[in-house]
Coordinates of C-alpha atoms in Angstrom, one line a residue:
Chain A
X100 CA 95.1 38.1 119.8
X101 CA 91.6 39.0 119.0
X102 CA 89.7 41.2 121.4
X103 CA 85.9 41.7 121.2
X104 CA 84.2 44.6 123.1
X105 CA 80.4 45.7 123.1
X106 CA 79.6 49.4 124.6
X107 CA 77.2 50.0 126.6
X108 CA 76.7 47.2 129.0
X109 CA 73.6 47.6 129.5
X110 CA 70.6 49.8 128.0
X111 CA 67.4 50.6 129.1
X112 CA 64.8 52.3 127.0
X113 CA 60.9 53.3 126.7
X114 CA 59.3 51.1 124.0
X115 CA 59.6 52.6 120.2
X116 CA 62.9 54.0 120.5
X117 CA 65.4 53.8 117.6
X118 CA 68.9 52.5 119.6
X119 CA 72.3 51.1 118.2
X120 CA 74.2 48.3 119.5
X121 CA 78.2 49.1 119.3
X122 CA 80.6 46.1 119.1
X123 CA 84.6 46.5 118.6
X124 CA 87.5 44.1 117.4
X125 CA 91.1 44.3 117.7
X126 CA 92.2 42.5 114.5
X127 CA 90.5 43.8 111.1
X128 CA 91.5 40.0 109.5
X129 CA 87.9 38.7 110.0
X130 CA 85.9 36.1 107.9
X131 CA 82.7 37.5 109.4
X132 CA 81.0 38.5 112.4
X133 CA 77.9 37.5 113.3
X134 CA 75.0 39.4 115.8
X135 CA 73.2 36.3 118.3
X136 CA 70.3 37.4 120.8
X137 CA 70.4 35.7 124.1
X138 CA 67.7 35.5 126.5
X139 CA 68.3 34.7 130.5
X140 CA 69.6 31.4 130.9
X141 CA 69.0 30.6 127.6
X142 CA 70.5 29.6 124.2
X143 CA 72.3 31.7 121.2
X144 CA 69.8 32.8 118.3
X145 CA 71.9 34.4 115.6
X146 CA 70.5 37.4 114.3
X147 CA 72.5 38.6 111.2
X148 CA 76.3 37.7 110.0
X149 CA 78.0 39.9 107.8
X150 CA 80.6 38.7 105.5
X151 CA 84.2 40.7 105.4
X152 CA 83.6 41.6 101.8
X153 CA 79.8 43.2 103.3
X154 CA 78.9 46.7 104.5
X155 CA 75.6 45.6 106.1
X156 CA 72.5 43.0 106.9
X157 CA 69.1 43.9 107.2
X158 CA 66.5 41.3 108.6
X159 CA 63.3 42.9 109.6
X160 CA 63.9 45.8 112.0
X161 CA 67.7 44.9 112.6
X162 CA 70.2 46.2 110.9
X163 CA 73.9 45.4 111.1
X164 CA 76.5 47.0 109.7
X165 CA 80.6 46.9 109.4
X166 CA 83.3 48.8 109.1
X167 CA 86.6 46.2 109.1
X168 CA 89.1 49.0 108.6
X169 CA 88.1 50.8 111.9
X170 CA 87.2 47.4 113.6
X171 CA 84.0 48.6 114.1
X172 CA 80.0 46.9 113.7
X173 CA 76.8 48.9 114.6
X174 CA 73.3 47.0 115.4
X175 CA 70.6 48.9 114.6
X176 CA 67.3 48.2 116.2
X177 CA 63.8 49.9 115.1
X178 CA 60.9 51.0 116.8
X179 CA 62.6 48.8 120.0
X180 CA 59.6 46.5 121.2
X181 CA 59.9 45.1 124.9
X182 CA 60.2 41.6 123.2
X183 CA 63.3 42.6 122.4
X184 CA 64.7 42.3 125.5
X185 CA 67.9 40.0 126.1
X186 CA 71.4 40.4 125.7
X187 CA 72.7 40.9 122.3
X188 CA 76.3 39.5 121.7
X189 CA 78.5 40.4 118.7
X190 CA 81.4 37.4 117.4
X191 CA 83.6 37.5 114.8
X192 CA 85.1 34.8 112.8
X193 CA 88.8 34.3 112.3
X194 CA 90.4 34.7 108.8
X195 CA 93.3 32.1 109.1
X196 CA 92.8 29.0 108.1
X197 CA 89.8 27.4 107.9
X198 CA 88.7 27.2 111.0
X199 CA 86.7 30.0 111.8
X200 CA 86.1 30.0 115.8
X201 CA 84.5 32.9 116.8
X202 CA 85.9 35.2 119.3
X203 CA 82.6 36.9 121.5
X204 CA 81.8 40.3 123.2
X205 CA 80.3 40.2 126.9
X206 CA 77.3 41.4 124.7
X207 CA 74.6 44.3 125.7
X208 CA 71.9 43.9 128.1
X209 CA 69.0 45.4 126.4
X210 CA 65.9 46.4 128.6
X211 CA 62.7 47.4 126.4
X212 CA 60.2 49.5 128.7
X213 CA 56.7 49.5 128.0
Chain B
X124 CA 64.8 23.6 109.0
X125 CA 67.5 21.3 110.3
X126 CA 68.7 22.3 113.4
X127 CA 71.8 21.3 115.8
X128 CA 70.1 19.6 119.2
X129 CA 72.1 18.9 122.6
X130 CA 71.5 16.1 124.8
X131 CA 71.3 16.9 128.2
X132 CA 69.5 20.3 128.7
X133 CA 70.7 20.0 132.2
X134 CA 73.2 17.6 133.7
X135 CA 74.4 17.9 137.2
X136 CA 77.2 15.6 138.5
X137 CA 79.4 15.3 141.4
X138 CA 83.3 17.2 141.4
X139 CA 85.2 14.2 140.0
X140 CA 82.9 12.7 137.8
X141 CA 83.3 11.9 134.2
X142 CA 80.6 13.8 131.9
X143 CA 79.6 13.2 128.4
X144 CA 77.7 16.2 126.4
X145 CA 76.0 15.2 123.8
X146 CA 75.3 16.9 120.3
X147 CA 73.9 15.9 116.7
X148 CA 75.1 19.0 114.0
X149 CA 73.3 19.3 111.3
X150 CA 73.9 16.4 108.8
X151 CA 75.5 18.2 105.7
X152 CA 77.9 20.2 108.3
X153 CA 81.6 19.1 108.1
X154 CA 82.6 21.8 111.0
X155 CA 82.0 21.3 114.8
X156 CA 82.8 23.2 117.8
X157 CA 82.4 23.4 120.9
X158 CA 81.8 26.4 123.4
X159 CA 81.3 26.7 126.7
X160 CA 79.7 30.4 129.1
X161 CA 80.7 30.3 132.5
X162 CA 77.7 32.7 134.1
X163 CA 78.3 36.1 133.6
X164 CA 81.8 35.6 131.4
X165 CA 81.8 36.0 127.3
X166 CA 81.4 32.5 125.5
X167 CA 84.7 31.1 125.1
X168 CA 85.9 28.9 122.0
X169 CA 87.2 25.6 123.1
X170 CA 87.9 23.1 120.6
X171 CA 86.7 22.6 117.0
X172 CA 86.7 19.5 114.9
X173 CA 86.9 18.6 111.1
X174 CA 87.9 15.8 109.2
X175 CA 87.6 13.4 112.8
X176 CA 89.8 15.5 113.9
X177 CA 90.9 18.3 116.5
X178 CA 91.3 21.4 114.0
X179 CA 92.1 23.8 116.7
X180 CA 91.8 23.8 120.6
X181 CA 91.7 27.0 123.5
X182 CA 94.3 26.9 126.3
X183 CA 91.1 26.1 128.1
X184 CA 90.8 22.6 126.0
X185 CA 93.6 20.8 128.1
X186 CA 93.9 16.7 129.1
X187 CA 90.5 16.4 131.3
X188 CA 88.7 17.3 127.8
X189 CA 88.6 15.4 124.9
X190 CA 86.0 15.0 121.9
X191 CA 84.7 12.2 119.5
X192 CA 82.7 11.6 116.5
X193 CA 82.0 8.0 117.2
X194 CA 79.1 7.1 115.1
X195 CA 78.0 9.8 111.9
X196 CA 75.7 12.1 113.7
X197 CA 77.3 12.1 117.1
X198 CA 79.4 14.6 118.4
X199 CA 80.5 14.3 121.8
X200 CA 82.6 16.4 124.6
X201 CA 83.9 14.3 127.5
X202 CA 85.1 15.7 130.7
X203 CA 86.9 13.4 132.4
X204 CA 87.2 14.3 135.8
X205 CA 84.9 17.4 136.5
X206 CA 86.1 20.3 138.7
X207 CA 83.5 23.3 140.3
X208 CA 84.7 25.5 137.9
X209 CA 83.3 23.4 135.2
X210 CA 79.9 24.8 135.8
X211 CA 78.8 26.1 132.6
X212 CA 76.6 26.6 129.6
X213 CA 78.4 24.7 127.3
X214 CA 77.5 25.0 123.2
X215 CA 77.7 23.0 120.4
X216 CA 77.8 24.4 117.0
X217 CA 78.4 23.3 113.4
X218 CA 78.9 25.0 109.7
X219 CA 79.6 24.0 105.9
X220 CA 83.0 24.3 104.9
X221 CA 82.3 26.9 102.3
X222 CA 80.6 29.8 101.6
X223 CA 79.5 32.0 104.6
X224 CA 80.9 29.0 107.3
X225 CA 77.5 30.8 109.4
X226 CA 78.0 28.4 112.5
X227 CA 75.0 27.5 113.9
X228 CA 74.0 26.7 117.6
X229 CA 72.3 23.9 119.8
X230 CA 70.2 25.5 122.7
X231 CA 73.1 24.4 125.2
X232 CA 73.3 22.1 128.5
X233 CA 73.9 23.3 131.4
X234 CA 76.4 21.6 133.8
X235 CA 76.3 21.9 137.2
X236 CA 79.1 20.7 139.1
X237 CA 78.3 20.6 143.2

């Protein structure tokens, strides 16, 4: 069964800081996995999805990367900006079938400190 | 950019009560789901549909839910008989059938069960 954890919890840093964003499966028989920002009581904004066959995703100052072998993705943030606050959640997408539920993380809880 | 939109933002209903969440994917989608957050908890997959019909459903998904595609942009979750712990953020989301299968996500209704 397909477990999804995020390390840290929660992270708090001064404004312009370089961080990464760790996120860990169980099972390396993904589809994809996908990177959503999710602010307090709101909805999911997907960030970045990186195919199986990928290494990484870059959008702007985010970059994602994977490593299916070791279970493993990395969100990079640059130059963190306190707009980035929220909770950033990692899900990955099955590989049998075609139905391609995703399976979440509890996410990180990022504070951005001016 | 076509998005996927949820009808109610915010429905609160009485323990027993029948519900109806509504969602419209995005029209050249052939894959819908629906997810629910409990506050605090991961998202957690609960049904999803293809073809007008359940594809998969979570141990979660049992007799008080069921879902419908009763017209060609409609995409409904019913709960029959709500419960407390029904209180939730509850997604909708749809994706092609090829390529990437990126899911993408309405903002969410809340339910409030009192």
């Amino acid at each position: 069964k397909q477990e999804v954890t995020q390390i840290p919890a929660a992270l708090s840093v001064p404004e312009g800081e370089n961080l990464v964003l760790n996120c860990s499966f169980t099972d390396s028989a993904i589809y994809n996995l996908q990177w959503f920002r999710q602010d307090p009581g709101k909805g999911l904004t997907s960030l970045l999805l990186i195919q199986s066959s990928q290494r990484e995703q870059t959008s702007g100052r985010l970059n994602a990367s994977l490593d299916k072998s070791s279970g493993r993705s990395t969100l990079y943030i640059a130059a963190s900006q306190p707009g980035d606050s929220a909770t950033y959640l990692c899900a990955v997408a099955s590989n049998a079938g075609n139905n391609r539920k995703l399976i979440w993380g509890l996410g990180t809880s990022l504070a951005v400190n001016p | 950019e076509p998005e996927v939109t949820q009808t109610p933002s915010h429905q609160v209903t009485q323990m027993g009560q029948e519900v109806i969440l509504r969602c419209v994917p995005i029209s050249n989608h052939l894959y819908f789901y629906w997810y629910r957050q409990i506050l605090g908890q991961k998202v957690e997959f609960l049904v999803s549909f293809y073809n007008n019909e359940i594809s998969e459903k979570s141990e979660i998904f049992d007799d008080q839910f069921s879902v419908e595609r009763p017209d060609g942009s409609n995409f409904t979750l019913k709960i029959r008989s709500t419960k407390l712990e029904d209180s939730a953020m509850y997604f909708c989301a749809s994706s092609k059938t090829t390529g990437s299968y990126e899911q993408y996500f309405g903002p969410g209704t809340r339910l409030t069960v009192t």
